[in-house]
Short mmCIF file of C-alpha atoms in Angstrom, two decimals:
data_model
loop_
_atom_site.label_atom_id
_atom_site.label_comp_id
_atom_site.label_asym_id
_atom_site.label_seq_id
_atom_site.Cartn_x
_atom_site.Cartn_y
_atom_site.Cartn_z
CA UNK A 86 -5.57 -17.72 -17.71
CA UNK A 87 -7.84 -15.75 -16.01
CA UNK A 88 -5.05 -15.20 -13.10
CA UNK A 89 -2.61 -14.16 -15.69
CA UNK A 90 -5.78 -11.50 -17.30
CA UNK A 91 -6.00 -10.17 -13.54
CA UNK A 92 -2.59 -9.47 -13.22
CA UNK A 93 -2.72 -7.74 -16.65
CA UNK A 94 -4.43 -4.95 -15.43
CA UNK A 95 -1.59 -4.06 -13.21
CA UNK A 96 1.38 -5.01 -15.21
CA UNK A 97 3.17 -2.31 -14.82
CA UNK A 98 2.98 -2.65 -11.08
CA UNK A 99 4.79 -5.10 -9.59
CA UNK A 100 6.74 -5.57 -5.84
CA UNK A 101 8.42 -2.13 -6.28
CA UNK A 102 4.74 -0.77 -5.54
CA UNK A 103 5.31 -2.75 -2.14
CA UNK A 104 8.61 -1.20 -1.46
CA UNK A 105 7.02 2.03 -2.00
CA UNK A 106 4.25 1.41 0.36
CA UNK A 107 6.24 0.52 3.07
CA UNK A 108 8.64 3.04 3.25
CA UNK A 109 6.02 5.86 2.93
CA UNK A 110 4.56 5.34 6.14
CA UNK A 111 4.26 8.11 9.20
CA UNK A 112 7.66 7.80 10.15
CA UNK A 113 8.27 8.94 6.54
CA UNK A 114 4.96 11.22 6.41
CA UNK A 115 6.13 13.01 9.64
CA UNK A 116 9.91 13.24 9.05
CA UNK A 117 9.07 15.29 5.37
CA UNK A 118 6.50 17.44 7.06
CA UNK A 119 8.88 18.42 9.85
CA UNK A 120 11.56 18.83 7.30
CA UNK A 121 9.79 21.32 5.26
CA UNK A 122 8.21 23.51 8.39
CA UNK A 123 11.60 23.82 9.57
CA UNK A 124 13.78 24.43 6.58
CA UNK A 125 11.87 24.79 3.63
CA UNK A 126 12.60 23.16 0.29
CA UNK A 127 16.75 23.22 0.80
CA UNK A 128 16.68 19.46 1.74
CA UNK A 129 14.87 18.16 -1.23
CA UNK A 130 18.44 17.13 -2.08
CA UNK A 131 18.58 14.23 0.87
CA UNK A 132 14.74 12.95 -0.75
CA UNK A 133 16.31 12.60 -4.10
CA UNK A 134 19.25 11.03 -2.75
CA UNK A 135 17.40 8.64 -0.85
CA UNK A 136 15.44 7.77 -3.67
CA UNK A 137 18.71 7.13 -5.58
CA UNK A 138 19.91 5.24 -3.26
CA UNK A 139 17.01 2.68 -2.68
CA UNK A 140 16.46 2.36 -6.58
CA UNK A 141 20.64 1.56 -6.80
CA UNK A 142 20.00 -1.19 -3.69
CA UNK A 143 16.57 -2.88 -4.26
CA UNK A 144 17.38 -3.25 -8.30
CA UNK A 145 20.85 -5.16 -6.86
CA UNK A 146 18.16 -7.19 -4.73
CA UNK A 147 15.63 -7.69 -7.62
CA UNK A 148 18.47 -9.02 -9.81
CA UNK A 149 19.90 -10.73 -7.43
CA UNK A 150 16.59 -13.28 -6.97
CA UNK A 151 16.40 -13.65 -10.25
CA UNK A 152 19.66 -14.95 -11.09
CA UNK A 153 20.09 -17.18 -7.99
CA UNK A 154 16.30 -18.04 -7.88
CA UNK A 155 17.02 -17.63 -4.21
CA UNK A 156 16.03 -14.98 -1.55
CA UNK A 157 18.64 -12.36 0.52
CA UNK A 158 19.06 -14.65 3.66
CA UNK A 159 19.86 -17.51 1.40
CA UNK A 160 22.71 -15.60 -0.27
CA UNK A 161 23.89 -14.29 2.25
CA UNK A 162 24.39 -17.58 4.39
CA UNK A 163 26.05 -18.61 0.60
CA UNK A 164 28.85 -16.13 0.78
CA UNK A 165 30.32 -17.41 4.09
CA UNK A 166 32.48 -20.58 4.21
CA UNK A 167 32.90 -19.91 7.92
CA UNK A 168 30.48 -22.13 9.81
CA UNK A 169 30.53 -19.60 12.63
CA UNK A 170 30.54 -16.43 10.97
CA UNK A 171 27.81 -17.53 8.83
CA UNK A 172 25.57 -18.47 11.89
CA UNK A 173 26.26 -14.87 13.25
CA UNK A 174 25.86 -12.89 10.66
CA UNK A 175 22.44 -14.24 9.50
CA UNK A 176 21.16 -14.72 12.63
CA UNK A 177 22.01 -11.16 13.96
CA UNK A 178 20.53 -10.00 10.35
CA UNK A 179 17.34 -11.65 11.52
CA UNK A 180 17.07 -10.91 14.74
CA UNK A 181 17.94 -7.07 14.09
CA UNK A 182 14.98 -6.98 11.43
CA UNK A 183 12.62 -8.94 13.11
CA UNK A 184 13.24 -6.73 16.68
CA UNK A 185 12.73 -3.95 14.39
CA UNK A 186 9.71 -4.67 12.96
CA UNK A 187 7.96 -5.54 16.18
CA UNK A 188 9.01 -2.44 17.73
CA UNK A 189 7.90 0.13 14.84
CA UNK A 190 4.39 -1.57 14.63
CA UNK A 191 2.71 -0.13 17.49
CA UNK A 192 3.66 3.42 15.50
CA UNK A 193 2.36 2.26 12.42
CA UNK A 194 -0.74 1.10 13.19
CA UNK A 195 -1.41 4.42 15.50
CA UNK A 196 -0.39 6.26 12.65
CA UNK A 197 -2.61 4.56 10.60
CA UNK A 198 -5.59 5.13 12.98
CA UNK A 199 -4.89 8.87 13.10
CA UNK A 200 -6.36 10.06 9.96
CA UNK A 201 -9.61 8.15 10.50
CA UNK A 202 -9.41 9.49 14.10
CA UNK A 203 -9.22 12.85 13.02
CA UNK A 204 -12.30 12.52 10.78
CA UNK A 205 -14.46 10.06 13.33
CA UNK A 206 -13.05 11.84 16.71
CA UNK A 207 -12.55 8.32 18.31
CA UNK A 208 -9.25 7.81 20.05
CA UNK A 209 -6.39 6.20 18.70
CA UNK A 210 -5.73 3.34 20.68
CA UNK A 211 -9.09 2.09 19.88
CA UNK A 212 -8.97 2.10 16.02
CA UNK A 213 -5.29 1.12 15.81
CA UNK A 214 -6.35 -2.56 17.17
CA UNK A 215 -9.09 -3.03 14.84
CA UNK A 216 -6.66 -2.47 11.76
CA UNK A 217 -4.60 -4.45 13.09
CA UNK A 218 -6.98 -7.29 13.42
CA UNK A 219 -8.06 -6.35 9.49
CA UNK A 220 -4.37 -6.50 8.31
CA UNK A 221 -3.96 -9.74 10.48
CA UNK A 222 -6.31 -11.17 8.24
CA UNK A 223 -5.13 -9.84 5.17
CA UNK A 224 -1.85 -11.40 5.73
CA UNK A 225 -3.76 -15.03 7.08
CA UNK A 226 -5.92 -15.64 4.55
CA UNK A 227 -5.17 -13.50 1.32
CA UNK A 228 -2.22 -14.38 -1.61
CA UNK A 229 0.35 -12.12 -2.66
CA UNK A 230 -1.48 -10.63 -5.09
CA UNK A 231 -4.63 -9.32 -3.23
CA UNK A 232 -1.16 -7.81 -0.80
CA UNK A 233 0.23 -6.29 -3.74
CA UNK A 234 -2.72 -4.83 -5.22
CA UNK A 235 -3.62 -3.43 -2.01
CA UNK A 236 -0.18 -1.90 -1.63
CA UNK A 237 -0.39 -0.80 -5.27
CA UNK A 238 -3.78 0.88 -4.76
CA UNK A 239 -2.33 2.72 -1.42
CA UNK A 240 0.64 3.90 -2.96
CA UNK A 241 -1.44 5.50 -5.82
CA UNK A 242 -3.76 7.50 -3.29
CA UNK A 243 -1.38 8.71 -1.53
CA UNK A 244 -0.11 10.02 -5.08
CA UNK A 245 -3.18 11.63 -6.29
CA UNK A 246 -3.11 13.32 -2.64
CA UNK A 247 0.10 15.07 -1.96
CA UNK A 248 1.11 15.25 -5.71
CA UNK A 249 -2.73 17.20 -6.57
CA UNK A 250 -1.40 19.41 -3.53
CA UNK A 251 1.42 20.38 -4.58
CA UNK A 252 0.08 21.64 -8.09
CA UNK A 253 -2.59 23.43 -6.24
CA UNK A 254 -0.98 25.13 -3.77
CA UNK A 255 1.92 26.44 -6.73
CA UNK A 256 4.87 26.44 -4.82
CA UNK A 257 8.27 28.48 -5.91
CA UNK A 258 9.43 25.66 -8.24
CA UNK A 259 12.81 27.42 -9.41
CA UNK A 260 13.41 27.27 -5.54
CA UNK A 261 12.30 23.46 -5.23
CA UNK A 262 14.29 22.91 -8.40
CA UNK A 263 17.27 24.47 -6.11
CA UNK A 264 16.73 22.79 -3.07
CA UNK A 265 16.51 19.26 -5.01
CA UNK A 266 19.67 19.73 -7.36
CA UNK A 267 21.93 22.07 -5.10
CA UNK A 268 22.69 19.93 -2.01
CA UNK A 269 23.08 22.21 1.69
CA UNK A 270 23.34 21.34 5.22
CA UNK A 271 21.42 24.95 7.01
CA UNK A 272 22.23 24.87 10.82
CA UNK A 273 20.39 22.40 12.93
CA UNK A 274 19.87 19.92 10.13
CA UNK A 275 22.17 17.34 10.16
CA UNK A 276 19.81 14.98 12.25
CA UNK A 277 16.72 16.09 9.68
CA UNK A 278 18.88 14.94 6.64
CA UNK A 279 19.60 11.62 8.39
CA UNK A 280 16.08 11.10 9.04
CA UNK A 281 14.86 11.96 5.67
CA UNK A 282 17.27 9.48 3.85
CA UNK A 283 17.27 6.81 7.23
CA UNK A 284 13.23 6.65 6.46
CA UNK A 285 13.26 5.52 2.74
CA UNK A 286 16.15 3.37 2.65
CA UNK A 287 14.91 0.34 4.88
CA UNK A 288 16.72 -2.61 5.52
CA UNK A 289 13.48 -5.47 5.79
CA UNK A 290 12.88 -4.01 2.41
CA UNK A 291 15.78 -5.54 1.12
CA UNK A 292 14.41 -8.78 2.43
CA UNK A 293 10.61 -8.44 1.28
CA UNK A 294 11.61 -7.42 -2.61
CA UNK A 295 13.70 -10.53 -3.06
CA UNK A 296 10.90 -12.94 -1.56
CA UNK A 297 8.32 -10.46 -3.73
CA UNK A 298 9.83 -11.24 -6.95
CA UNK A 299 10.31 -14.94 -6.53
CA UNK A 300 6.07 -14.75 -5.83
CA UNK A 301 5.46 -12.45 -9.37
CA UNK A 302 8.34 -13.03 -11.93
CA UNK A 303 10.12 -16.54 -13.54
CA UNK A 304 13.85 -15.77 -13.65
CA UNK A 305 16.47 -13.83 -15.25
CA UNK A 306 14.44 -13.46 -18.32
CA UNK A 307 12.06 -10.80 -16.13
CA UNK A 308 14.95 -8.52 -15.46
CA UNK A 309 14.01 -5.77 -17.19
CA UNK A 310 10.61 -5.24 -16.70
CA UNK A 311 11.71 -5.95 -12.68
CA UNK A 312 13.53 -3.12 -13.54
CA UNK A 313 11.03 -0.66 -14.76
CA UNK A 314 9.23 -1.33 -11.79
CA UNK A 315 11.57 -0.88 -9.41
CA UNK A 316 12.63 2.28 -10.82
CA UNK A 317 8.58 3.60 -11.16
CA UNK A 318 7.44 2.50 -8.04
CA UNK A 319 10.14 3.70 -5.55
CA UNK A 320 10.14 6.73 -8.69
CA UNK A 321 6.78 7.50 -7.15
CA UNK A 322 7.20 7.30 -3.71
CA UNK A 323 9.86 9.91 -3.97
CA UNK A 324 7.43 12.51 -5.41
CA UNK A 325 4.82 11.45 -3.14
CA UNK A 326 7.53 12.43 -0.10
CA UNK A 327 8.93 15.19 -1.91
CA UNK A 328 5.39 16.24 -2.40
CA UNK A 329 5.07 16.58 1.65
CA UNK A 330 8.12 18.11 2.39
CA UNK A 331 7.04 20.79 -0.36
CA UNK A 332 3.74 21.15 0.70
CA UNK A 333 5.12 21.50 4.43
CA UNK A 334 7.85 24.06 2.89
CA UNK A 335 5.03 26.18 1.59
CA UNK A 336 2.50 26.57 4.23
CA UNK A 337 3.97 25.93 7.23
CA UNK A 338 7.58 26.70 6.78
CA UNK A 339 8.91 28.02 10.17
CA UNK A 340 6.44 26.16 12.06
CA UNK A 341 7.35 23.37 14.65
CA UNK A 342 4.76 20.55 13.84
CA UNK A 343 4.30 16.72 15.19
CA UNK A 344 2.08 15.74 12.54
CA UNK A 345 0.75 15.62 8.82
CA UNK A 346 -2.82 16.80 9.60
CA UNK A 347 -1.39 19.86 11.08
CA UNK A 348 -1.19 21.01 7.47
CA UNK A 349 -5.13 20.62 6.56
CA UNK A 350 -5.72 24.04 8.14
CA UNK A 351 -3.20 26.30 5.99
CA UNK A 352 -5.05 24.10 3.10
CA UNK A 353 -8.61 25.12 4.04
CA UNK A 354 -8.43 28.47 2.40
CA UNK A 355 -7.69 26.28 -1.02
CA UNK A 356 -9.53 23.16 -0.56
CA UNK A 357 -11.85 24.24 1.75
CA UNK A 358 -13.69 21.66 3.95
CA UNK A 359 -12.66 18.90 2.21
CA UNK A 360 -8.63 19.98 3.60
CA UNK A 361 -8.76 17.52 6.55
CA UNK A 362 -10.31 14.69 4.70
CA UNK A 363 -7.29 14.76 2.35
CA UNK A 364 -4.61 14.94 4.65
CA UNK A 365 -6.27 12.22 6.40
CA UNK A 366 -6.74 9.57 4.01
CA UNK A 367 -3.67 10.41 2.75
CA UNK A 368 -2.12 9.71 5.99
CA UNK A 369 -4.41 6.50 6.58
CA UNK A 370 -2.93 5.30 3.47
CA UNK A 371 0.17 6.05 4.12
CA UNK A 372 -0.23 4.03 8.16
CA UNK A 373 -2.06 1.05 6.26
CA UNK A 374 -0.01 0.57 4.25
CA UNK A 375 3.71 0.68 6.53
CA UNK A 376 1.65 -1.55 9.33
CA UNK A 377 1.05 -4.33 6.20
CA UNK A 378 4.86 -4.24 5.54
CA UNK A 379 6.05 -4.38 8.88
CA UNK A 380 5.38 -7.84 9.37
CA UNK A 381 6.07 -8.39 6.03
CA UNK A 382 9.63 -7.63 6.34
CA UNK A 383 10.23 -9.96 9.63
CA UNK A 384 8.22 -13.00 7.58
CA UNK A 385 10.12 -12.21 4.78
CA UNK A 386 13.49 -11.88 6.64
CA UNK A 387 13.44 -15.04 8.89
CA UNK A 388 11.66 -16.83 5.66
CA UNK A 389 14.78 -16.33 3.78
CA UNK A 390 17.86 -16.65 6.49
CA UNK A 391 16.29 -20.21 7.48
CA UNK A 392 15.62 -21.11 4.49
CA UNK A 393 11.56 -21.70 4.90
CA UNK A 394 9.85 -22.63 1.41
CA UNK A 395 6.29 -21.65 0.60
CA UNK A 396 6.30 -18.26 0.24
CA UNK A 397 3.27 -16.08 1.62
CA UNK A 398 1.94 -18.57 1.41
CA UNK A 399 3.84 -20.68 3.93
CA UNK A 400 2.31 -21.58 7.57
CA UNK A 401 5.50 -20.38 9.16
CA UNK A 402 5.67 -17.36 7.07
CA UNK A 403 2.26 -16.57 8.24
CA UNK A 404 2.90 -17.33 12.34
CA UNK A 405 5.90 -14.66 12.14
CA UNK A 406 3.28 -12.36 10.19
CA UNK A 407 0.98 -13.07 13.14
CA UNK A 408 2.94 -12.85 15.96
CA UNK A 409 4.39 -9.10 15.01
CA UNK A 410 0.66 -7.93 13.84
CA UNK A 411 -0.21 -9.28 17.53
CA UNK A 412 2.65 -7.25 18.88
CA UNK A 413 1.20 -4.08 17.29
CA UNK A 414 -2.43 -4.94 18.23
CA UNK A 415 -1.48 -5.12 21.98
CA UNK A 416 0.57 -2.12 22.24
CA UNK A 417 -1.69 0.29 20.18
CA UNK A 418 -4.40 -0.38 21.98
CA UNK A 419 -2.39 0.90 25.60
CA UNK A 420 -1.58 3.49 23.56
CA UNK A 421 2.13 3.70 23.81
CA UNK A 422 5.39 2.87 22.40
CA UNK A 423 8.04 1.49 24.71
CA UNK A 424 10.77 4.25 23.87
CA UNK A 425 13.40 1.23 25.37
CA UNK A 426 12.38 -1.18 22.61
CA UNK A 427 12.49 1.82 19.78
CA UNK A 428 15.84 2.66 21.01
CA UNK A 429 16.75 -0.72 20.90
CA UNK A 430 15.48 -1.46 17.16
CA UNK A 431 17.18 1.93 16.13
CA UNK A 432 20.35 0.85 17.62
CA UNK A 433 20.21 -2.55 15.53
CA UNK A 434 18.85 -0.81 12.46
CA UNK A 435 21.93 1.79 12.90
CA UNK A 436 24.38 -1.95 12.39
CA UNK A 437 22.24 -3.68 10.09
CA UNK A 438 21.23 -1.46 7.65
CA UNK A 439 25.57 -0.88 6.42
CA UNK A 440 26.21 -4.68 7.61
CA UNK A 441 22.96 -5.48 4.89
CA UNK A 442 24.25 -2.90 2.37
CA UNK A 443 27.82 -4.24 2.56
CA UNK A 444 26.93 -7.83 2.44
CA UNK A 445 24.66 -6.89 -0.98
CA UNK A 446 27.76 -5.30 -2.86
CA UNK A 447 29.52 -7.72 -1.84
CA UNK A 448 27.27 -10.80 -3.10
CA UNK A 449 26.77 -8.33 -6.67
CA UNK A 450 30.69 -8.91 -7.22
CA UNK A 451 30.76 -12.97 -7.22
CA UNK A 452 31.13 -13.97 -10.65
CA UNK A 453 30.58 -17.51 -8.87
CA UNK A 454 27.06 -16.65 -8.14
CA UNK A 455 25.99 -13.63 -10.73
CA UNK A 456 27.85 -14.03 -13.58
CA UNK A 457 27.29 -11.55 -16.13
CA UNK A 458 24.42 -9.76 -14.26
CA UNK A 459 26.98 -9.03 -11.70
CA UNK A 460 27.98 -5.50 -11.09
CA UNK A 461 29.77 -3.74 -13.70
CA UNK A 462 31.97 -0.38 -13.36
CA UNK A 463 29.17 1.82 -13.22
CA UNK A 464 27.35 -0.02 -10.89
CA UNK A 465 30.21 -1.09 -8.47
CA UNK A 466 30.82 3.24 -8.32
CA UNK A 467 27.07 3.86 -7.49
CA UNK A 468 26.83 1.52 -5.21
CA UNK A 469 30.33 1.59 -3.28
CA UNK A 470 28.97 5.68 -2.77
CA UNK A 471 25.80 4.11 -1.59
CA UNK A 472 27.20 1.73 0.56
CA UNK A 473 29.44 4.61 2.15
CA UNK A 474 26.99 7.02 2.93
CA UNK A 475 24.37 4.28 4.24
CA UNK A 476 27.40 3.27 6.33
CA UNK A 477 27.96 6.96 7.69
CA UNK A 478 24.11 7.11 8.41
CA UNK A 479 24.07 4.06 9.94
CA UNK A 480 27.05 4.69 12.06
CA UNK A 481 25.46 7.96 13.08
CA UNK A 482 22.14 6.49 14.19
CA UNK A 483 24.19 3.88 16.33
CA UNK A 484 25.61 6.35 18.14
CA UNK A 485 22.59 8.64 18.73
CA UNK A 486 20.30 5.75 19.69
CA UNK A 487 23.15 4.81 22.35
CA UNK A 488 23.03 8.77 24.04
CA UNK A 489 19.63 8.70 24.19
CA UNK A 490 19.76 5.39 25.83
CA UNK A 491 22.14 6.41 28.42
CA UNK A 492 21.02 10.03 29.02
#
């Protein structure tokens, strides 16, 4: 009972709020601010899309574990009658995920570092490791609640942040209103819109909600408050990155930038001294909280495609959890990111994420294995739209990953 009166308190938080947290990381922080310095508000449209998009995926995902009582990897090894196709296809699904994960850790745990950094002038590559170590033990020794509610609590800071920015810095909204509802490509952008939707729509996210809801809900009878979440916690991180890019789009528009604390000095004039402290804990919030999920999503991922019972809770779980926040540790503190190894993971994110996409659809259609909660007309349109453009973007990062490899 007094479990159940904990949870209470955040009941209308669920594993959405994790979703949220991971995707609005730096990759995600950067990638807004550098679409707003260099073209304003008229890409809002690819934010909302995104958000669209992951809502229309991860509530496939959410009902899909609660009808099968099973996670992704399971389902998907389920679909395949083919001994040999099956092995392939789930073990190329975990591999690609897992390789991912590793790889993008190093970034998120230096982009974690670099608001406190900023504040504390020590370098980098010497706070990275000791978050790392802190999230390490996080993921060793706490449940999936103390995760979520530390997700949940990171998610809404980084609200209060860049959504109190917005509002105080009064931007044009007719011309946001524009930019989100009137979709245009302006010259040189292409790769920016990519970027904008290829950050928020995450394939090891796929992987992490199903596992998520199987640790917080009991079955089909959950669906629609699974729902509500999904749709007000990914809701939220699309005006918390809709926030930057508009905040970006008002001060610094024209600017070439690398980073969000770049925008605390346009800010000063409003917020005074206190400008760089908010950037930077919004951007420590936003690192902590991608360099928890990382790891997350390879546990999660290899968890379900082999089948591993336990949960978070699970000693194998926890090694893979390990081994990646190791990864990170060891390469944040040189202070680098092998650009090899990201080109690597971006080439098998640029396959995995349509292969992932396409497999989900798919699995929504069985009768077999959803039966009434499987896609209907409505559904089967948004998604095959979803699938398609994931597949484009996919396709696309594919082949840039492989010309930067070779060049």
């Amino acid at each position: 009972m007094a479990e159940q009166r904990e949870r209470s308190k955040f009941s209308i938080f669920g594993p959405g709020m994790i979703i949220t947290a991971s995707f609005v990381g730096p990759g995600t922080v950067t990638t807004m601010t550098q679409g707003g310095a260099g073209f304003g508000y008229s890409l809002l449209w690819a934010v909302l899309f995104s958000i669209i998009a992951t809502i229309a995926l991860q509530e496939m995902v959410a009902r899909l574990a609660l009808v099968t009582n099973e996670g992704l990897g399971e389902a998907i090894r389920d679909i395949f009658n083919h001994h040999l196709l099956k092995i392939i296809t789930v073990w190329f699904s975990m591999v690609a995920v897992a390789v991912g994960c590793a790889a993008y850790i190093s970034g998120d745990l230096l982009g974690t570092s670099l608001g406190a950094a900023y504040l504390l002038d020590i370098p980098e590559h010497i706070i990275a490791p000791v978050i790392g170590i802190i999230i390490l033990l996080i993921g060793l020794k706490g449940s999936y609640d103390l995760i979520e509610k530390v997700m949940t609590v990171l998610v809404l800071i980084m609200g209060v942040i860049f959504i109190t920015t917005v509002i105080v810095i009064q931007p044009d909204f007719g011309a946001v209103l524009k930019g989100a509802f009137v979709p245009s490509i302006p010259n040189g952008s292409l790769l920016t819109v990519i970027a904008l939707i290829g950050t928020t729509v995450v394939p090891y996210n796929f992987f992490i909600h199903a596992t998520s809801i199987h640790e917080r809900f009991n079955g089909i009878k959950d669906l629609k408050i699974v729902r509500i979440d999904t749709i007000l916690a990914i809701g939220l991180g699309g005006l918390i990155s809709a926030a930057i890019l508009i905040t970006a789009g008002t001060l610094i528009e024209g600017r070439e930038v690398k980073s969000l604390v770049e925008l605390s000095e346009p800010l000063k004039p409003i917020l005074g001294d206190f400008a760089p402290l908010f950037m930077s804990i919004g951007l420590f919030s936003a690192g902590l909280s991608s360099a928890i999920a990382s790891p997350m999503g390879a546990a999660a991922t290899i968890s379900s495609c082999l089948r591993w019972k336990g949960g978070v809770k699970s000693k194998k779980y926890r090694l893979v959890f390990a081994i990646v926040i190791f990864i990170g540790i060891i390469t944040s503190s040189l202070g680098f990111e092998p650009l090899e190894v990201l080109l690597i993971a971006q080439a098998l994110n640029g396959i995995i994420l349509p292969l992932i996409a396409v497999l989900i659809f798919i699995i929504l259609n069985k009768k077999n294995m959803m039966g009434k909660f499987a896609n209907g007309i409505v559904l089967n349109i948004i998604g095959i739209f979803v699938v398609l453009v994931v597949s484009f973007l996919g396709i696309y990062s594919l082949i840039d990953a492989i010309q930067s490899f070779m060049s």
